[in-house]
XYZ file of C-alpha atoms in Angstrom:
697
model
C 206.549 174.077 147.828
C 206.646 170.863 149.818
C 204.105 168.200 149.007
C 202.832 165.238 150.940
C 204.437 161.987 149.826
C 201.445 159.816 150.606
C 198.969 161.885 148.584
C 200.487 160.606 145.362
C 200.554 156.856 145.801
C 197.862 156.427 143.153
C 199.340 158.816 140.570
C 199.040 157.634 136.959
C 202.209 156.542 135.205
C 202.639 159.965 133.622
C 203.320 161.293 137.105
C 206.147 158.831 137.884
C 209.867 159.520 137.452
C 212.400 156.740 138.040
C 215.827 158.323 138.108
C 219.306 157.973 139.508
C 221.989 160.424 140.555
C 225.325 159.762 138.841
C 228.713 161.385 139.395
C 232.361 161.124 140.310
C 233.093 160.501 143.990
C 232.680 163.636 146.155
C 230.772 165.614 143.492
C 227.821 165.959 145.885
C 225.369 163.212 144.847
C 224.341 162.258 148.363
C 223.989 165.882 149.482
C 221.719 166.547 146.488
C 219.626 163.491 147.386
C 219.318 164.704 150.986
C 218.263 168.190 149.839
C 215.683 166.695 147.460
C 214.190 164.686 150.326
C 214.143 167.790 152.527
C 212.666 170.148 149.924
C 209.946 167.654 148.974
C 208.971 167.078 152.603
C 210.066 163.436 152.689
C 212.387 164.383 155.581
C 212.169 167.272 158.006
C 215.867 167.690 158.740
C 218.701 168.179 156.289
C 221.100 165.215 156.444
C 224.824 165.948 156.183
C 227.534 163.598 154.901
C 230.181 165.023 157.247
C 227.913 164.509 160.273
C 226.876 160.965 159.314
C 223.196 161.952 159.355
C 222.224 161.177 155.753
C 219.246 159.010 154.847
C 220.790 157.225 151.856
C 224.289 156.661 153.293
C 222.856 154.701 156.190
C 225.428 151.896 156.328
C 228.010 152.302 159.095
C 230.887 151.953 156.613
C 229.429 154.673 154.383
C 229.218 157.034 157.333
C 232.717 156.161 158.538
C 234.302 156.622 155.109
C 232.136 159.549 153.987
C 231.336 157.995 150.589
C 228.419 156.138 149.016
C 229.124 152.413 148.720
C 225.717 150.844 148.172
C 222.998 152.161 145.855
C 220.060 153.334 147.972
C 216.480 153.887 146.769
C 214.157 156.573 148.145
C 210.765 157.978 147.150
C 209.367 161.482 147.356
C 206.759 163.675 145.677
C 207.040 166.979 143.823
C 204.410 168.916 141.902
C 201.970 165.969 141.919
C 204.673 163.596 140.624
C 206.168 160.618 142.404
C 209.957 160.507 142.155
C 211.675 157.181 142.772
C 215.321 158.104 143.249
C 218.447 155.931 143.463
C 221.620 157.472 144.912
C 224.503 155.573 143.284
C 228.165 155.237 144.317
C 230.782 157.428 142.659
C 233.908 155.401 143.417
C 235.212 153.283 140.540
C 235.344 150.148 142.723
C 231.548 150.190 142.996
C 230.710 150.826 139.343
C 228.753 147.554 139.245
C 226.245 149.078 141.685
C 225.795 151.896 139.153
C 225.403 149.368 136.317
C 222.627 147.483 138.099
C 220.824 150.713 138.937
C 221.034 152.121 135.412
C 219.468 148.925 134.068
C 216.153 149.784 135.753
C 216.111 153.600 135.515
C 214.233 155.804 133.049
C 216.366 158.928 133.571
C 219.250 160.357 135.550
C 220.783 163.515 137.005
C 224.499 163.722 136.208
C 226.275 165.821 138.840
C 229.517 167.676 138.096
C 231.845 169.553 140.435
C 231.813 173.281 139.633
C 235.596 173.416 140.103
C 236.747 170.133 138.566
C 234.105 169.758 135.831
C 234.060 166.318 134.200
C 236.222 163.943 136.256
C 237.294 160.388 135.307
C 234.438 158.552 137.002
C 231.968 161.169 135.735
C 232.941 160.100 132.243
C 232.710 156.401 133.112
C 229.184 156.596 134.530
C 228.147 158.775 131.578
C 229.274 156.022 129.187
C 227.429 153.444 131.295
C 224.248 155.499 130.918
C 224.908 155.739 127.164
C 224.922 151.939 126.918
C 221.453 151.734 128.456
C 220.120 154.790 126.592
C 219.191 156.591 129.821
C 218.194 160.259 129.249
C 220.064 162.709 131.495
C 220.056 166.270 132.708
C 223.202 167.826 134.198
C 223.646 169.712 137.464
C 226.861 171.683 138.035
C 227.244 171.632 141.814
C 229.426 173.473 144.351
C 229.307 176.870 142.634
C 229.958 178.420 146.057
C 233.493 176.969 146.161
C 236.640 178.935 145.365
C 237.530 178.472 141.702
C 234.058 177.297 140.668
C 233.043 178.383 137.168
C 229.964 177.256 135.274
C 231.380 178.036 131.821
C 234.532 175.981 132.445
C 232.470 173.034 133.690
C 230.170 173.273 130.648
C 233.189 173.369 128.326
C 234.469 170.134 129.900
C 231.024 168.542 129.422
C 231.085 169.498 125.758
C 234.702 168.440 125.212
C 235.021 165.246 127.257
C 231.509 163.827 126.941
C 230.999 165.001 123.340
C 227.441 166.130 123.901
C 225.621 169.405 123.287
C 225.053 171.169 126.629
C 221.940 173.362 126.748
C 222.517 175.770 129.637
C 219.212 177.055 131.014
C 220.528 179.037 133.994
C 222.985 181.864 134.698
C 224.595 182.049 138.182
C 224.010 185.141 140.306
C 227.311 185.869 142.044
C 230.491 183.814 142.211
C 232.112 181.579 144.825
C 231.118 182.850 148.315
C 228.891 185.420 146.664
C 226.786 182.824 144.813
C 223.202 183.465 145.897
C 220.972 182.186 143.110
C 220.350 181.755 139.405
C 218.673 183.453 136.474
C 216.105 181.183 134.800
C 216.809 181.759 131.107
C 213.500 180.221 129.959
C 211.243 182.512 131.967
C 213.829 185.319 132.341
C 213.440 185.597 136.113
C 215.793 185.449 139.092
C 215.651 182.853 141.866
C 217.547 183.911 144.990
C 218.083 181.907 148.189
C 218.879 183.518 151.529
C 221.043 181.783 154.137
C 218.316 181.941 156.757
C 215.459 180.683 154.562
C 214.564 177.297 153.063
C 212.782 178.669 149.999
C 213.862 180.985 147.203
C 212.638 184.460 146.337
C 211.508 185.022 142.759
C 212.109 188.367 141.065
C 213.196 190.136 137.894
C 216.621 189.635 136.336
C 219.164 191.866 138.171
C 220.128 194.956 136.177
C 223.799 193.999 136.231
C 223.033 190.644 134.583
C 220.265 191.686 132.192
C 222.477 192.064 129.127
C 224.372 188.827 129.817
C 221.113 186.964 130.462
C 219.675 188.077 127.118
C 222.893 187.070 125.367
C 222.777 183.588 126.904
C 219.086 183.200 126.184
C 219.890 183.925 122.544
C 222.676 181.320 122.560
C 220.244 178.782 124.052
C 217.652 179.522 121.378
C 220.225 179.131 118.601
C 221.526 175.853 120.018
C 218.003 174.417 120.360
C 216.987 175.614 116.880
C 219.911 173.704 115.364
C 218.634 170.464 116.886
C 214.831 170.695 116.949
C 212.704 171.245 113.791
C 209.717 172.887 115.536
C 211.998 175.274 117.403
C 213.865 176.006 114.166
C 210.632 176.868 112.376
C 209.586 179.280 115.123
C 213.075 180.778 115.295
C 213.095 181.444 111.536
C 209.584 182.922 111.593
C 209.703 184.959 114.796
C 213.491 185.441 115.204
C 212.994 184.052 118.736
C 211.663 180.992 120.526
C 208.972 181.221 123.202
C 209.451 179.708 126.652
C 206.730 177.143 125.917
C 208.362 175.958 122.690
C 211.773 175.904 124.368
C 210.407 173.679 127.140
C 208.894 171.245 124.616
C 212.110 171.176 122.580
C 214.305 170.663 125.650
C 212.068 167.774 126.722
C 212.354 166.123 123.291
C 216.132 166.663 123.021
C 216.698 165.255 126.516
C 214.769 162.089 125.733
C 216.544 161.497 122.416
C 219.946 162.313 123.906
C 220.657 164.978 121.263
C 221.092 167.628 123.944
C 221.700 167.803 127.695
C 219.939 170.428 129.816
C 222.427 172.002 132.253
C 221.415 173.554 135.579
C 223.598 174.786 138.419
C 223.616 175.428 142.155
C 225.099 174.535 145.521
C 223.416 171.576 147.178
C 225.272 172.056 150.473
C 223.882 175.586 150.768
C 220.466 174.427 149.544
C 220.546 176.544 146.367
C 219.190 175.289 143.070
C 217.298 172.183 144.262
C 213.743 173.345 143.483
C 214.557 174.256 139.845
C 216.348 170.913 139.527
C 213.180 169.105 140.632
C 211.138 171.167 138.188
C 213.532 170.098 135.423
C 213.203 166.440 136.437
C 209.425 166.680 136.075
C 209.582 168.727 132.870
C 212.307 166.973 130.878
C 212.961 163.424 132.115
C 210.637 160.638 130.902
C 207.904 158.778 132.719
C 207.594 154.977 132.313
C 205.126 155.663 129.492
C 207.668 157.763 127.581
C 210.309 155.052 127.257
C 210.077 152.227 124.707
C 208.345 149.013 125.840
C 210.735 146.663 127.605
C 211.895 143.656 125.602
C 212.353 140.090 126.729
C 212.594 136.626 125.232
C 210.314 133.657 125.451
C 210.986 130.429 123.613
C 213.594 132.098 121.417
C 211.295 134.907 120.279
C 211.505 138.557 121.329
C 208.443 139.981 123.056
C 207.591 143.489 124.238
C 205.765 144.498 127.398
C 204.267 147.951 127.659
C 204.137 149.836 130.960
C 200.530 148.876 131.625
C 199.199 147.894 135.084
C 196.662 145.623 133.361
C 199.284 143.686 131.357
C 200.831 140.424 132.603
C 203.237 141.013 135.467
C 206.962 141.320 134.648
C 209.759 142.760 136.791
C 213.561 142.739 136.994
C 215.487 142.112 140.217
C 218.331 144.638 140.463
C 219.422 144.232 144.074
C 219.239 141.668 146.867
C 219.947 142.614 150.471
C 220.033 140.352 153.511
C 219.071 142.185 156.692
C 218.576 141.209 160.311
C 214.839 141.028 159.671
C 214.929 139.033 156.443
C 215.863 139.014 152.790
C 214.861 142.054 150.714
C 214.570 141.727 146.941
C 214.466 145.024 145.034
C 212.341 145.076 141.868
C 211.598 147.390 139.000
C 208.069 146.527 137.876
C 207.844 146.952 134.095
C 204.313 145.727 133.491
C 201.333 144.389 135.365
C 200.472 144.457 139.061
C 201.481 142.344 142.060
C 199.826 142.051 145.435
C 200.734 140.371 148.691
C 200.452 136.600 148.431
C 200.801 136.479 144.620
C 202.799 133.652 143.077
C 205.553 134.789 140.684
C 207.785 132.827 138.349
C 211.573 133.191 138.367
C 211.707 132.794 134.597
C 215.421 131.985 134.323
C 215.283 128.895 136.542
C 211.543 128.121 136.115
C 210.886 128.247 139.852
C 207.721 129.671 141.418
C 207.834 131.671 144.655
C 205.309 133.692 146.609
C 205.360 137.394 147.500
C 205.161 137.871 151.272
C 205.165 141.652 151.719
C 205.642 144.640 149.396
C 207.589 147.618 150.730
C 207.929 151.209 149.554
C 211.626 151.914 150.084
C 213.098 154.874 151.925
C 216.773 153.802 152.150
C 216.902 151.622 155.295
C 213.298 152.407 156.244
C 210.275 150.870 154.570
C 206.540 151.425 154.354
C 204.367 148.403 153.635
C 201.941 148.712 150.711
C 199.255 146.386 149.394
C 200.423 146.253 145.797
C 202.921 147.507 143.221
C 202.131 148.441 139.625
C 204.050 149.040 136.400
C 206.603 151.807 136.861
C 207.153 151.137 140.582
C 210.484 150.435 142.266
C 209.813 148.445 145.428
C 211.289 145.817 147.713
C 209.553 142.522 148.433
C 209.907 140.020 151.257
C 209.415 136.269 150.920
C 211.532 135.356 147.878
C 214.069 132.795 149.084
C 216.279 131.977 146.101
C 215.851 134.790 143.574
C 219.181 136.336 142.524
C 220.166 139.741 141.163
C 219.361 139.962 137.455
C 216.460 137.510 137.638
C 213.189 138.142 135.797
C 210.010 137.712 137.821
C 206.798 137.320 135.849
C 203.311 135.939 135.922
C 203.450 132.106 135.754
C 200.975 132.125 132.862
C 203.028 134.642 130.807
C 206.737 133.803 131.181
C 209.351 136.234 129.886
C 213.112 136.658 130.435
C 214.755 140.103 130.460
C 218.419 140.689 129.745
C 220.140 140.988 133.156
C 222.546 143.823 134.025
C 226.103 143.229 132.835
C 228.572 142.074 135.499
C 232.198 143.155 135.111
C 235.039 140.690 135.582
C 236.870 141.161 138.905
C 240.378 142.605 138.702
C 241.750 142.226 142.244
C 241.856 139.163 144.497
C 242.888 138.440 148.073
C 243.067 135.333 150.204
C 240.587 135.328 153.103
C 240.020 132.963 155.997
C 238.344 132.777 159.373
C 240.948 133.282 162.098
C 239.271 130.718 164.341
C 238.750 127.232 162.953
C 235.430 126.997 164.799
C 234.109 129.853 162.633
C 234.757 128.151 159.285
C 231.135 127.228 158.594
C 229.837 130.671 159.613
C 232.525 132.285 157.467
C 231.515 130.224 154.418
C 227.884 131.210 154.971
C 228.856 134.896 155.277
C 230.805 134.734 152.008
C 227.865 133.109 150.230
C 225.548 135.874 151.447
C 228.069 138.523 150.384
C 228.265 137.170 146.822
C 224.484 136.886 146.666
C 224.158 140.594 147.487
C 226.992 141.747 145.210
C 227.440 139.713 141.988
C 230.677 141.602 141.185
C 232.325 139.695 144.046
C 233.570 136.180 143.258
C 234.630 133.507 145.739
C 236.721 130.515 144.666
C 239.122 128.008 146.147
C 242.683 128.027 144.836
C 243.309 124.430 143.681
C 247.051 124.611 144.476
C 247.035 126.264 147.904
C 243.513 125.390 149.095
C 243.023 129.029 150.107
C 239.679 130.792 149.774
C 240.133 133.678 147.316
C 237.802 136.689 147.235
C 237.888 138.722 143.997
C 236.386 142.144 143.315
C 236.701 145.430 141.466
C 239.463 147.033 143.550
C 241.231 147.291 146.888
C 238.494 149.380 148.467
C 235.808 147.010 147.185
C 237.501 144.080 148.930
C 238.175 146.092 152.095
C 234.490 146.978 152.342
C 233.443 143.356 151.734
C 235.751 142.013 154.448
C 234.711 144.723 156.896
C 231.067 143.896 156.228
C 231.698 140.285 157.252
C 233.423 141.472 160.417
C 230.661 143.872 161.420
C 227.564 141.988 160.276
C 228.618 138.531 161.445
C 231.064 139.279 164.261
C 233.814 137.198 162.653
C 237.554 137.731 162.823
C 238.873 137.576 159.246
C 242.452 137.084 158.110
C 243.395 138.495 154.702
C 246.341 138.050 152.343
C 247.947 140.608 150.027
C 245.667 141.531 147.114
C 246.545 140.038 143.731
C 245.509 141.369 140.343
C 243.567 139.369 137.753
C 245.932 138.687 134.869
C 244.900 137.483 131.421
C 246.735 135.586 128.699
C 246.520 136.156 124.963
C 248.000 134.881 121.706
C 250.534 136.991 119.804
C 251.367 134.327 117.197
C 249.112 131.342 116.692
C 249.284 128.006 114.917
C 247.674 126.584 111.791
C 246.428 123.105 111.022
C 246.672 121.689 114.541
C 245.199 118.182 114.353
C 243.710 116.508 117.383
C 242.114 113.076 117.407
C 240.065 111.965 120.395
C 239.561 108.187 120.506
C 238.363 106.226 123.509
C 237.210 102.613 123.584
C 236.704 100.866 126.922
C 233.724 98.627 126.317
C 230.338 99.586 124.955
C 229.930 102.693 122.859
C 233.226 104.448 122.210
C 234.168 108.069 121.619
C 235.608 109.402 118.376
C 236.242 112.980 117.271
C 238.758 114.363 114.802
C 239.269 118.163 114.587
C 241.712 120.519 112.876
C 242.072 124.033 114.301
C 243.682 127.330 113.337
C 244.411 129.742 116.199
C 245.288 133.403 115.658
C 245.130 136.726 117.549
C 242.048 138.866 117.179
C 242.663 141.934 115.063
C 239.617 143.957 116.178
C 240.237 146.265 119.125
C 237.839 145.878 121.992
C 236.898 147.594 125.242
C 239.743 145.930 127.108
C 242.542 147.358 125.026
C 242.545 145.284 121.870
C 242.030 141.860 123.436
C 238.308 141.566 123.007
C 237.133 138.139 123.977
C 236.922 135.087 121.777
C 235.634 134.421 118.264
C 234.896 130.943 116.923
C 234.069 130.091 113.326
C 233.924 127.028 111.103
C 235.072 126.701 107.499
C 234.351 122.971 107.266
C 232.643 122.029 104.002
C 230.916 118.939 102.711
C 229.328 118.063 106.052
C 232.545 116.493 107.360
C 231.601 117.836 110.803
C 227.825 118.139 111.383
C 226.506 121.436 112.713
C 225.671 120.100 116.173
C 229.243 118.833 116.514
C 230.599 122.244 115.465
C 228.701 123.781 118.367
C 230.177 121.147 120.669
C 233.706 121.985 119.466
C 233.046 125.661 120.239
C 231.812 124.747 123.736
C 234.966 122.705 124.326
C 237.156 125.591 123.156
C 235.382 127.961 125.546
C 236.085 125.517 128.381
C 239.790 125.616 127.486
C 239.871 129.427 127.782
C 239.504 129.205 131.561
C 243.200 128.402 132.093
C 246.093 129.457 129.867
C 249.530 127.835 129.611
C 251.512 130.705 131.158
C 250.044 130.698 134.648
C 246.540 129.292 134.545
C 244.966 132.705 133.868
C 241.907 133.151 131.608
C 242.723 133.440 127.899
C 241.284 136.245 125.776
C 241.768 137.942 122.435
C 241.923 135.016 120.033
C 240.096 133.622 117.029
C 239.708 129.863 116.576
C 238.735 128.402 113.208
C 237.604 124.801 112.762
C 238.991 123.959 109.312
C 238.443 120.199 109.063
C 237.425 117.104 110.924
C 236.045 113.614 110.714
C 233.366 111.547 112.397
C 232.651 107.895 113.107
C 229.191 106.533 112.247
C 228.716 105.002 115.713
C 231.208 106.468 118.167
C 230.970 110.188 117.413
C 228.886 112.339 119.773
C 228.595 115.902 120.993
C 230.471 114.947 124.154
C 233.343 113.493 122.123
C 233.666 116.617 119.977
C 233.427 118.906 123.015
C 236.270 116.970 124.620
C 238.272 117.121 121.406
C 237.735 120.890 121.139
C 238.885 121.421 124.705
C 242.097 119.392 124.430
C 242.853 120.602 120.908
C 242.782 124.255 121.956
C 244.886 123.542 125.030
C 247.487 121.906 122.831
C 247.289 124.775 120.324
C 247.834 127.369 123.067
C 250.909 125.514 124.321
C 252.279 125.627 120.780
C 251.447 129.323 120.274
C 253.423 132.376 121.341
C 251.525 133.663 124.378
C 251.867 136.853 126.380
C 250.679 137.701 129.897
C 248.374 140.730 130.200
C 247.973 142.902 133.290
C 245.124 145.336 134.074
C 245.838 149.046 133.690
C 244.148 151.970 135.388
C 244.108 155.671 134.660
C 245.216 157.562 137.764
C 244.150 161.177 138.204
C 246.107 162.723 141.084
C 245.475 166.237 142.401
C 248.579 167.436 144.267
C 250.025 170.752 145.530
C 252.338 172.363 142.991
C 255.310 172.067 145.391
C 254.956 168.241 145.460
C 254.657 167.583 141.726
C 258.254 166.375 141.268
C 258.027 163.725 143.970
C 254.647 162.472 142.749
C 255.849 162.218 139.138
C 258.941 160.305 140.258
C 256.856 157.893 142.305
C 254.466 157.255 139.391
C 257.426 156.590 137.102
C 258.813 154.096 139.628
C 255.452 152.323 139.471
C 255.791 151.916 135.685
C 253.332 154.754 135.124
C 253.060 156.601 131.805
C 252.226 160.271 132.328
C 249.569 161.375 129.849
C 248.947 164.938 130.983
C 249.060 167.577 133.703
C 246.966 170.674 134.272
C 247.669 173.553 136.658
C 244.654 174.670 138.654
C 244.734 177.305 141.449
C 247.831 176.186 143.367
C 247.414 172.524 142.508
C 248.358 170.321 139.591
C 246.141 167.548 138.203
C 248.332 164.714 136.903
C 246.935 161.970 134.680
C 248.869 158.732 134.230
C 248.282 155.137 133.159
C 249.644 152.699 135.751
C 249.533 148.892 136.110
C 247.021 148.005 138.804
C 249.547 145.729 140.514
C 251.740 148.769 141.213
C 249.004 150.765 142.944
C 248.594 148.768 146.149
C 249.386 151.079 149.027
C 249.535 154.133 146.767
C 247.111 156.159 148.908
C 249.520 156.065 151.860
C 252.514 156.943 149.672
C 250.697 159.876 148.054
C 249.656 161.262 151.431
C 253.244 161.089 152.725
C 254.677 162.810 149.623
C 252.121 165.630 149.755
C 251.811 166.023 153.568
C 248.253 164.744 153.373
C 247.139 167.282 150.757
C 247.109 165.008 147.701
C 244.159 162.978 146.445
C 243.732 160.548 143.589
C 241.094 158.573 141.737
C 241.370 155.641 139.343
C 239.487 154.324 136.338
C 240.011 150.948 134.643
C 241.296 151.358 131.081
C 242.069 147.831 129.856
C 244.949 145.369 129.678
C 248.533 145.538 128.400
C 251.374 142.973 128.087
C 253.532 142.422 131.153
C 257.167 143.214 130.229
C 259.161 140.022 129.725
C 256.219 137.659 130.335
C 256.186 135.800 126.989
C 255.956 132.106 126.189
C 257.813 131.035 123.023
C 255.695 128.270 121.644
C 256.806 125.835 118.991
C 254.197 125.828 116.236
C 252.956 122.399 115.300
C 253.587 121.054 111.858
């Protein structure tokens, strides 16, 4: 059933699928990607993670660590459809790579471990896909493992993700005896032999016939509850045909009302062909998703996926290689060819396309042009950053860029040799350009260069990349967490007058502020951001000056009074003010807003917040006591434990600052048999870290 990749370069948009593979670390995403490439004929040898022979995990660190770190794009063809596939990381430290990929995808395959079901990072990436409205199908992998059970995994999908799973397959055999699946739509069996690359199709085995009919009935009932056409047929015929089921499953997948669930074992090459058929049948093409929206001159515009429309694309990844700078694009509308001039709409700078490459992980095939719906890399763009919108100069448009999470862990870094300082600075700049979730700053007190990222592993990988790619010796300091500060009791009626007269035009601004904690709970544990409002009446402070006061207040949030950490979770109200007919200006009111809020924060009761993570540790049952004691010593709050086939899964919420070095401690307490994963959950007050302000009169 292999097809030739190059036959389908001119497929219409209906034959294109742009999708990603999402999952918790070690659920089998990369193995599935490798099997898809093999089954479709894009590769002629099955890559293995444990052998370091995979196409998508091509970076030396990925092969050394055995995990996906960088999102990799590949292309293949199946059933006269082009599939542009992005294999995303599963580790929480690299969730920003997932975020950038989801921003440009039309669909996704969510992979779940047949033993563990929905794991913490599975849930996180599912919520990320929810935010972007990306339709998904589910694949329960590793059904050949001891303890694997499709029904248990489906129950966790229903319970933890709160979606309606629509199971379209029944496994044939269990654990080591898993050999294939029953296709519940067409009521047929698909069986794979160990010595063959393709499956054998046949009737439903006698031993499973009754169970298959029961599950087909459950599928029909579930679909009828959600889809009006299927319901009508079910009421009339007391059954739903395979054709109507396929149409209904396609519609429910694209609206997100239901999730088609398939199963298999990617490592043993079982279940991949039906998964590809489901991708083609249920996930949308670029024509099936709503037109992309952007802004131009303050107005919202839509661009349809039309090769003849004005060109518009979003940059979702930048990679510097030994042969040049690669800029990865999702083309939403229009067509580009080699030599075309494109506008970086955010900075109003025009650049020229050198070459256009069809991506196959670290290998590329040059093409003459790219059209709407394509995911390609281009060479020749010198200054374009991740998140930039590229468009036709005559039809400018700006897309919303992918969200970038705030870093939570920092470490001091330096070049060990003073002669390498300039090269080290250049390497850091290139690193941040490739990965916007990394931040480099200079500590004003110590003069140290501080590298901040999403976790210990994220920073380790970044530093190791500098060492390997640039041949530099790098010294690192102990990681530090990113604290926040917030208000627990504010102040009212704080008056600040900014007056400056030193010849010529002066500066005058008079503001009165109220500061209070935000009541609304947010994504970071009840300390959601900053809200500014004005209750000034009678035009005492003109509207443009109100905006300047807000800008000044936002400047003041950068450093709080407790330790210079960013301030969050407060509401500021401008209640009064005064102007001068000659000396008032936006600059004066911005300055007044900045200093007024700083003074108000010093007078408020402030508390220091620390980041929390949810730790999910899987440990042998004879080591549970020691692990629980260690988590308690790290100020962890145990939220649950589940026994599972000789092991116990412990869930706890722990301050991030207490988790440095935890991997080594867990291995020693479990004789190397314990594993753990983490997921950011928000912020909480640090015990004893409170500033008692004196409210102003």
